[in-house]
Short mmCIF file of C-alpha atoms and ligand atoms in Angstrom, two decimals:
data_model
loop_
_atom_site.label_atom_id
_atom_site.label_comp_id
_atom_site.label_asym_id
_atom_site.label_seq_id
_atom_site.Cartn_x
_atom_site.Cartn_y
_atom_site.Cartn_z
CA UNK Z 339 144.20 105.45 139.35
CA UNK Z 340 142.77 108.71 138.09
CA UNK Z 341 145.00 108.53 135.02
CA UNK Z 342 144.02 104.92 134.46
CA UNK Z 343 140.33 105.80 134.71
CA UNK Z 344 140.60 108.61 132.19
CA UNK Z 345 142.64 106.42 129.88
CA UNK Z 346 140.02 103.69 130.09
CA UNK Z 347 137.31 106.23 129.39
CA UNK Z 348 139.21 107.63 126.42
CA UNK Z 349 139.62 104.12 124.99
CA UNK Z 350 135.96 103.33 125.50
CA UNK Z 351 134.96 106.60 123.85
CA UNK Z 352 137.21 105.81 120.90
CA UNK Z 353 135.74 102.34 120.50
CA UNK Z 354 132.20 103.65 120.60
CA UNK Z 355 132.94 106.35 118.05
CA UNK Z 356 134.73 104.13 115.52
CA UNK Z 357 131.74 103.28 113.31
CA UNK Z 358 130.52 106.86 112.98
CA UNK Z 359 133.98 108.21 112.16
CA UNK Z 360 135.15 105.19 110.18
CA UNK Z 361 138.04 105.98 107.90
CA UNK Z 362 138.33 104.33 104.55
CA UNK Z 363 141.45 103.96 102.43
CA UNK Z 364 139.78 105.82 99.57
CA UNK Z 365 136.39 107.38 98.75
CA UNK Z 366 135.50 104.42 96.52
CA UNK Z 367 135.73 102.12 99.54
CA UNK Z 368 133.36 104.31 101.56
CA UNK Z 369 130.89 104.42 98.67
CA UNK Z 370 131.10 100.67 98.18
CA UNK Z 371 130.68 100.14 101.92
CA UNK Z 372 127.48 102.19 102.15
CA UNK Z 373 126.07 100.71 98.94
CA UNK Z 374 126.78 97.19 100.19
CA UNK Z 375 125.15 97.83 103.56
CA UNK Z 376 122.09 99.37 101.91
CA UNK Z 377 121.90 96.48 99.46
CA UNK Z 378 122.00 93.82 102.18
CA UNK Z 379 119.45 95.80 104.19
CA UNK Z 380 117.13 96.20 101.19
CA UNK Z 381 117.32 92.51 100.28
CA UNK Z 382 116.31 91.53 103.78
CA UNK Z 383 113.58 94.15 104.05
CA UNK Z 384 112.05 93.34 100.68
CA UNK Z 385 112.03 89.59 101.43
CA UNK Z 386 109.67 90.31 104.32
CA UNK Z 387 107.81 93.00 102.36
CA UNK Z 388 106.97 90.34 99.75
CA UNK Z 389 105.46 88.19 102.51
CA UNK Z 390 103.47 91.14 103.86
CA UNK Z 391 102.17 91.86 100.36
CA UNK Z 392 101.11 88.23 99.87
CA UNK Z 393 103.67 87.81 97.09
CA UNK Z 394 105.64 85.21 99.01
CA UNK Z 395 104.49 82.60 101.53
CA UNK Z 396 104.79 83.80 105.12
CA UNK Z 397 107.61 82.09 106.99
CA UNK Z 398 107.81 83.55 110.50
CA UNK Z 399 111.36 82.32 111.15
CA UNK Z 400 112.75 83.69 107.88
CA UNK Z 401 110.85 86.95 108.46
CA UNK Z 402 112.25 87.40 111.97
CA UNK Z 403 115.79 86.58 110.87
CA UNK Z 404 115.59 88.83 107.82
CA UNK Z 405 114.13 91.71 109.81
CA UNK Z 406 116.88 91.37 112.42
CA UNK Z 407 119.52 91.57 109.68
CA UNK Z 408 117.73 94.58 108.15
CA UNK Z 409 117.63 96.27 111.56
CA UNK Z 410 121.34 95.72 112.12
CA UNK Z 411 122.48 96.65 108.65
CA UNK Z 412 120.42 99.85 108.90
CA UNK Z 413 123.08 101.07 111.34
CA UNK Z 414 125.94 100.68 108.88
CA UNK Z 415 125.63 102.86 105.76
CA UNK Z 416 126.07 106.21 107.52
CA UNK Z 417 129.77 105.72 108.25
CA UNK Z 418 130.27 105.60 104.49
CA UNK Z 419 128.92 109.12 103.90
CA UNK Z 420 131.92 111.03 105.28
CA UNK Z 421 133.33 114.24 103.82
CA UNK Z 422 134.89 113.74 100.40
CA UNK Z 423 132.82 110.67 99.56
CA UNK Z 424 130.41 112.54 97.30
CA UNK Z 425 132.51 111.64 94.28
CA UNK Z 426 133.97 108.28 93.35
CA UNK Z 427 132.60 105.06 91.95
CA UNK Z 428 129.18 105.33 90.37
CA UNK Z 429 126.56 106.33 92.90
CA UNK Z 430 123.29 108.20 93.23
CA UNK Z 431 124.04 110.32 96.28
CA UNK Z 432 122.96 113.95 95.88
CA UNK Z 433 125.30 116.74 97.05
CA UNK Z 434 122.58 117.81 99.51
CA UNK Z 435 123.65 114.90 101.74
CA UNK Z 436 126.72 116.95 102.64
CA UNK Z 437 125.14 120.41 102.53
CA UNK Z 438 122.03 119.46 104.50
CA UNK Z 439 123.62 116.97 106.86
CA UNK Z 440 121.15 117.64 109.71
CA UNK Z 441 118.19 116.63 107.58
CA UNK Z 442 120.04 113.63 106.17
CA UNK Z 443 120.93 112.44 109.67
CA UNK Z 444 117.37 113.00 110.82
CA UNK Z 445 116.05 110.77 108.02
CA UNK Z 446 118.74 108.17 108.70
CA UNK Z 447 117.79 108.09 112.38
CA UNK Z 448 114.08 107.88 111.55
CA UNK Z 449 114.69 104.90 109.30
CA UNK Z 450 116.56 103.08 112.06
CA UNK Z 451 113.72 103.74 114.52
CA UNK Z 452 111.23 102.29 112.02
CA UNK Z 453 113.50 99.31 111.38
CA UNK Z 454 113.60 98.58 115.10
CA UNK Z 455 109.78 98.57 115.25
CA UNK Z 456 109.70 96.35 112.17
CA UNK Z 457 112.18 93.86 113.61
CA UNK Z 458 110.35 93.80 116.96
CA UNK Z 459 107.09 93.09 115.10
CA UNK Z 460 108.73 90.27 113.12
CA UNK Z 461 109.95 88.68 116.36
CA UNK Z 462 106.32 88.28 117.50
CA UNK Z 463 105.73 85.90 114.59
CA UNK Z 464 102.54 87.70 113.58
CA UNK Z 465 102.15 88.75 109.96
CA UNK Z 466 99.58 91.35 111.01
CA UNK Z 467 102.11 92.92 113.38
CA UNK Z 468 104.67 92.97 110.57
CA UNK Z 469 102.18 94.53 108.15
CA UNK Z 470 101.52 97.32 110.65
CA UNK Z 471 105.17 98.41 110.46
CA UNK Z 472 105.77 98.17 106.70
CA UNK Z 473 104.58 101.67 105.79
CA UNK Z 474 106.77 103.18 108.49
CA UNK Z 475 109.91 101.58 107.08
CA UNK Z 476 108.96 102.01 103.41
CA UNK Z 477 107.99 105.63 104.00
CA UNK Z 478 111.30 106.38 105.68
CA UNK Z 479 113.20 104.86 102.71
CA UNK Z 480 111.17 106.91 100.26
CA UNK Z 481 111.37 110.20 102.15
CA UNK Z 482 115.16 110.01 102.17
CA UNK Z 483 115.42 108.84 98.55
CA UNK Z 484 113.15 111.66 97.36
CA UNK Z 485 115.35 114.24 99.04
CA UNK Z 486 118.83 112.77 98.76
CA UNK Z 487 119.03 110.21 95.95
CA UNK Z 488 119.29 110.97 92.25
CA UNK Z 489 116.35 109.66 90.17
C1 ASC B 505 112.36 98.77 99.11
C2 ASC B 505 113.33 99.55 98.43
C3 ASC B 505 113.12 100.84 98.72
C4 ASC B 505 111.98 100.96 99.62
C5 ASC B 505 110.97 101.90 99.07
C6 ASC B 505 109.76 101.97 99.91
O1 ASC B 505 112.28 97.57 99.12
O2 ASC B 505 114.31 99.13 97.64
O3 ASC B 505 113.81 101.86 98.31
O4 ASC B 505 111.50 99.62 99.81
O5 ASC B 505 110.62 101.48 97.78
O6 ASC B 505 108.95 103.01 99.45
#
C-alpha cells in the first residue's frame, strides 16, 4: 500500500510537472511552440483591446470567450523557453531570458495574474470592468518585452 501510494504520488507529480519541463524534439519546435502560444494569446487579447478602445463594437460573448482563451494560452509559452532554445528559427528572445531567469519568470507570472483578472472582468459582461484591467495586462506585456525582447 505504501509503495502504491508513493508510486501514485510520483505519477501525479510527473503529470503536473510535464508542461513546465516539456521536452521538444529540437530547439526550433520549442521556439515555434512559444511563438504560436504567444500569437494566439495576443490575437485574443487584442480583439478585446480593440473593443475597450472603441475601435470595434463591444460583443460581451466574444470578449468573454476571447479573454478566456487569452488567459489559458498565457500559461503555455514558458515551457518553450528551456535551456538551449535561445538559438534556432528566427526569434526575438534576448539572451537575458536565460541569464536572468528569475526576473523573466517573475514577469511571466505577473502577466498570468493580470490575464486572470482580465478574463474574470470579461466574464462579468461589463465593458467598464474590462477597461479597468487592460492597462494591467498591456503593462505586463510591455515590461517583459522591454527587458527581454529584441526591438
Ligand atoms: C498587444 C501586443 C502587445 C501588448 C503591448 C501592450 O496587443 O501585441 O505586445 O498588447 O503592446 O503594451
